[in-house]
Coordinates of C-alpha atoms and ligand atoms in Angstrom, one line a residue:
X1 CA 15.2 19.4 -15.8
X2 CA 17.8 22.5 -15.2
X3 CA 20.9 22.0 -13.1
X4 CA 19.3 24.9 -10.9
X5 CA 16.3 23.7 -10.3
X6 CA 14.6 22.3 -6.8
X7 CA 13.6 18.9 -6.9
X8 CA 10.4 17.0 -6.3
X9 CA 8.7 15.6 -3.5
X10 CA 6.1 12.6 -4.3
X11 CA 5.5 11.1 -1.6
X12 CA 3.1 7.0 -1.3
X13 CA 0.2 6.9 0.8
X14 CA -2.7 4.3 1.2
X15 CA -3.6 2.3 4.3
X16 CA -2.2 -1.1 5.9
X17 CA -1.6 -4.2 2.9
X18 CA -3.0 -1.8 0.0
X19 CA 1.0 -2.4 -2.3
X20 CA 2.5 0.3 -1.7
X21 CA 5.8 -1.6 -0.9
X22 CA 5.3 -3.8 -3.7
X23 CA 5.4 -0.3 -6.1
X24 CA 7.7 1.7 -4.7
X25 CA 10.5 -0.2 -7.1
X26 CA 8.8 0.3 -10.4
X27 CA 8.0 4.5 -9.2
X28 CA 11.2 4.7 -9.2
X29 CA 12.4 3.0 -11.9
X30 CA 9.5 4.8 -13.7
X31 CA 11.0 8.2 -12.0
X32 CA 14.3 7.9 -12.5
X33 CA 14.3 6.0 -16.6
X34 CA 13.4 10.4 -16.8
X35 CA 17.2 10.9 -16.3
X36 CA 16.9 12.8 -12.8
X37 CA 18.3 12.0 -9.8
X38 CA 16.4 9.9 -6.8
X39 CA 16.8 8.9 -3.1
X40 CA 14.0 6.9 -1.8
X41 CA 12.9 7.2 1.8
X42 CA 9.7 6.3 4.0
X43 CA 8.1 7.4 7.2
X44 CA 8.6 7.1 9.8
X45 CA 11.9 6.6 10.1
X46 CA 14.8 8.1 7.3
X47 CA 17.0 9.1 9.6
X48 CA 19.2 7.2 12.8
X49 CA 16.4 8.8 15.2
X50 CA 13.6 8.2 12.9
X51 CA 13.6 4.9 12.2
X52 CA 14.3 4.5 16.2
X53 CA 10.6 6.5 16.8
X54 CA 9.3 3.9 14.4
X55 CA 11.1 0.8 16.2
X56 CA 8.9 2.6 18.8
X57 CA 6.1 3.7 17.2
X58 CA 5.3 0.0 15.7
X59 CA 6.7 -2.8 17.4
X60 CA 6.7 -1.3 21.0
X61 CA 4.4 -2.7 23.9
X62 CA 3.8 1.0 25.4
X63 CA 0.3 2.1 25.3
X64 CA 0.8 5.5 23.2
X65 CA -2.3 8.1 23.3
X66 CA -2.9 9.4 19.9
X67 CA -1.5 12.4 21.4
X68 CA 1.9 11.5 22.0
X69 CA 1.7 8.9 18.9
X70 CA 1.2 12.2 16.3
X71 CA 3.4 13.9 18.1
X72 CA 6.1 10.9 18.0
X73 CA 5.2 10.6 14.1
X74 CA 6.2 14.6 13.7
X75 CA 9.2 14.3 16.0
X76 CA 10.7 11.4 13.2
X77 CA 9.3 13.6 10.8
X78 CA 10.8 17.5 11.5
X79 CA 14.4 15.4 12.0
X80 CA 13.6 13.3 8.1
X81 CA 12.4 17.0 6.7
X82 CA 15.6 18.8 7.7
X83 CA 18.3 17.0 7.6
X84 CA 17.3 14.6 4.7
X85 CA 14.4 15.9 3.1
X86 CA 15.3 19.5 2.1
X87 CA 18.7 19.3 2.1
X88 CA 18.4 16.9 -1.1
X89 CA 15.7 19.0 -2.6
X90 CA 17.1 22.3 -2.0
X91 CA 19.8 20.1 -4.4
X92 CA 18.2 18.8 -7.3
X93 CA 17.5 15.7 -6.2
X94 CA 14.3 14.4 -6.4
X95 CA 12.3 12.5 -3.4
X96 CA 10.6 9.7 -3.2
X97 CA 8.9 8.8 0.3
X98 CA 6.8 5.6 1.6
X99 CA 4.1 7.8 3.6
X100 CA 4.6 11.7 4.3
X101 CA 2.3 13.2 6.4
X102 CA -1.4 12.7 4.8
X103 CA -0.6 9.6 7.2
X104 CA -0.7 11.6 9.6
X105 CA -4.0 13.6 8.7
X106 CA -4.8 9.3 7.5
X107 CA -4.4 7.2 11.1
X108 CA -4.6 10.0 13.5
X109 CA -6.3 12.4 12.3
X110 CA -8.6 9.6 11.4
X111 CA -7.9 6.9 13.2
X112 CA -6.8 8.2 16.6
X113 CA -10.3 10.4 15.6
X114 CA -7.7 13.9 16.8
X115 CA -8.6 16.1 14.4
X116 CA -7.8 17.5 10.6
X117 CA -7.1 20.7 12.9
X118 CA -4.8 19.0 15.6
X119 CA -2.2 17.7 12.9
X120 CA -2.4 20.3 10.7
X121 CA -0.5 22.7 13.6
X122 CA 1.7 20.2 14.2
X123 CA 2.0 19.7 10.3
X124 CA 2.3 24.1 9.9
X125 CA 5.1 23.6 12.9
X126 CA 6.7 20.8 11.1
X127 CA 6.9 21.5 7.5
X128 CA 4.8 24.2 6.7
X129 CA 6.2 25.6 2.9
X130 CA 6.8 22.0 2.1
X131 CA 4.3 19.8 0.6
X132 CA 4.7 16.5 -1.4
X133 CA 4.5 17.4 -5.8
X134 CA 2.5 14.1 -5.6
X135 CA 0.9 11.9 -4.6
X136 CA 0.0 8.5 -5.3
X137 CA -2.6 7.5 -2.9
X138 CA -3.7 3.3 -2.9
X139 CA -6.8 3.0 -2.2
X140 CA -8.2 -0.3 -2.0
X141 CA -11.3 -2.2 0.0
X142 CA -10.5 -3.6 3.7
X143 CA -11.4 -6.9 2.2
X144 CA -8.7 -6.5 -0.6
X145 CA -6.0 -5.2 2.1
X146 CA -6.7 -8.0 4.9
X147 CA -6.1 -10.2 2.0
X148 CA -2.5 -9.1 1.3
X149 CA -1.2 -8.3 5.3
X150 CA -2.1 -12.2 5.2
X151 CA 0.1 -13.0 3.5
X152 CA 2.9 -11.4 5.0
X153 CA 5.4 -10.6 8.1
X154 CA 3.6 -10.4 11.7
X155 CA 1.4 -7.5 12.5
X156 CA 2.9 -4.5 14.0
X157 CA 0.5 -2.3 17.3
X158 CA -1.0 0.4 15.2
X159 CA -1.9 -2.6 12.5
X160 CA -4.0 -4.6 15.6
X161 CA -6.4 -1.9 15.4
X162 CA -10.1 -2.3 14.5
X163 CA -12.1 -2.4 12.3
X164 CA -13.2 0.8 12.5
X165 CA -10.2 2.5 13.2
X166 CA -8.9 1.1 9.8
X167 CA -12.9 2.7 8.1
X168 CA -12.0 5.6 10.0
X169 CA -8.3 5.5 8.4
X170 CA -9.4 4.5 4.8
X171 CA -12.1 7.9 4.7
X172 CA -9.0 10.1 6.3
X173 CA -7.1 9.1 3.4
X174 CA -9.8 9.0 0.1
X175 CA -11.2 12.7 1.8
X176 CA -7.1 13.7 1.0
X177 CA -7.5 13.0 -2.4
X178 CA -11.1 15.2 -2.3
X179 CA -9.3 18.5 -0.4
X180 CA -5.5 18.3 -2.7
X181 CA -6.9 17.0 -5.5
X182 CA -4.5 19.0 -7.6
X183 CA -1.8 17.3 -5.5
X184 CA -3.8 14.1 -3.9
X185 CA -4.0 11.2 -6.8
X186 CA -6.3 8.8 -5.8
X187 CA -5.2 5.4 -7.4
X188 CA -7.8 2.0 -7.1
X189 CA -5.4 -1.0 -5.7
X190 CA -8.1 -3.8 -6.0
X191 CA -7.3 -4.4 -9.5
X192 CA -4.1 -6.9 -10.3
X193 CA -0.5 -5.3 -9.7
X194 CA 0.3 -5.8 -13.3
X195 CA -3.3 -2.8 -13.5
X196 CA -1.8 -1.0 -10.5
X197 CA 1.2 0.1 -11.9
X198 CA -0.4 1.1 -15.0
X199 CA -2.7 3.6 -13.3
X200 CA 0.0 4.8 -11.3
X201 CA 2.7 5.7 -14.9
X202 CA -0.1 6.7 -16.2
X203 CA -0.3 9.7 -13.3
X204 CA 3.9 9.9 -13.3
X205 CA 3.8 10.2 -16.8
X206 CA 1.1 12.6 -16.9
X207 CA 3.2 15.0 -13.9
X208 CA 5.8 14.5 -15.8
X209 CA 5.4 15.9 -18.9
X210 CA 3.8 19.1 -16.5
X211 CA 7.1 19.2 -14.8
X212 CA 8.9 19.3 -18.6
X213 CA 7.1 21.7 -19.3
X214 CA 7.8 23.9 -17.1
X215 CA 11.1 23.8 -16.5
X216 CA 11.6 24.5 -20.6
X217 CA 9.3 27.7 -19.5
X218 CA 11.6 29.1 -16.8
X219 CA 14.5 27.9 -18.9
Ligands
LIG1 N1 1.9 5.9 10.3 C1 1.1 6.6 11.1 O1 0.6 6.0 11.6 N2 1.2 8.1 11.4 C2 2.6 8.4 10.1 O2 2.2 9.4 10.2 C3 3.2 7.6 9.0 C4 2.7 6.0 9.7 C5 4.0 8.5 8.5 C6 3.8 2.1 9.4 O3 3.5 2.2 7.6 C7 2.5 2.5 10.3 O4 3.3 3.7 10.1 C8 2.2 2.4 9.4 C9 0.8 3.8 9.7 C10 1.1 4.1 10.7 N3 0.7 1.9 10.2 N4 0.1 0.5 9.8 N5 -1.0 -0.2 9.8 P1 4.2 1.0 6.4 O5 4.1 2.3 5.5 O6 6.3 1.0 7.3 O7 3.6 0.2 7.3 P2 2.1 -0.9 6.0 O8 1.0 0.2 5.6 O9 1.5 -1.8 7.0 O10 3.3 -1.1 4.6 P3 3.7 -1.7 4.4 O11 3.5 -3.2 4.7 O12 4.6 -1.7 3.3 O13 2.3 -2.5 3.1 P4 1.7 -2.5 2.3 O14 3.6 -1.4 0.8 O15 0.7 -1.3 1.9 O16 1.8 -3.3 0.9 P5 2.7 -4.0 0.5 O17 3.8 -4.7 1.4 O18 3.2 -4.0 -0.8 O19 2.1 -5.9 -0.5 C11 1.7 -6.6 1.1 C12 1.5 -8.0 0.0 O20 -0.1 -7.8 -0.8 C13 2.3 -8.5 -0.5 O21 2.3 -9.7 -0.7 C14 2.4 -7.9 -1.7 O22 2.4 -9.0 -3.1 C15 0.5 -8.3 -2.2 N6 0.3 -7.2 -3.3 C16 0.4 -5.9 -3.3 N7 -0.4 -4.7 -4.5 C17 -1.0 -6.6 -5.1 C18 -1.9 -6.3 -6.2 N8 -2.4 -5.6 -6.8 N9 -2.7 -7.9 -5.9 C19 -3.2 -8.5 -5.5 N10 -1.4 -8.9 -4.7 C20 -1.4 -7.1 -4.6

């Protein structure tokens, strides 16, 4: 990569329990092995304000209405984009983010049924100029996700929703891959972890190759 180039912005997405958090160190290592400086972050969170909002969103007992939930997600995101993500990218640092705005389209747009148009208005306002360069979207059956979730910590506020909610979340996520095929790469997360890593590696290797070629052409 040329010294004065912007960093690349890569996001990891998928419904709860699909294995994003498990995959993150593998993705991190693969990207770093290409020689770039990489920063890992997450949403909601990534800043002191964002982490406080995460606590409210996931662990408070408030009955938060869908619109308030969407606005809180985007409040955390506005702080995150302006103070962390954008400055890093501008300095040439690559950013790997565990969830970003595709999650708002899936959970608030789909799960809470606010719709794509409402979420798109917030997206445009908060970071209309910024989109991930690549999104790895892990997709697994609800049975597989549930079985994996049972193996870990207690459930948070959103995870207490019903099956219809999670059906809409998965459908909305899959629609993102249909609507943005060049950016959002659907990865089958049903198989064993090693196989999921292989699929993610194939997608990443392709993207890294394309970006390297673009970088060489610009020199
Ligand atoms: N949210 C939102 O609503 N709107 C937004 O805009 C944003 C977020 C940004 C926080 O997400 C919540 O915020 C989330 C969406 C909402 N709520 N829900 N529900 P989070 O990312 O912090 O939390 P999470 O979705 O619950 O993710 P997680 O806890 O990090 O789960 P995961 O990353 O998908 O899974 P994991 O922890 O990597 O794996 C779970 C277990 O399965 C673990 O024991 C693994 O060892 C095992 N595992 C993983 N992969 C495999 C395979 N392939 N086979 C077998 N076992 C596996």
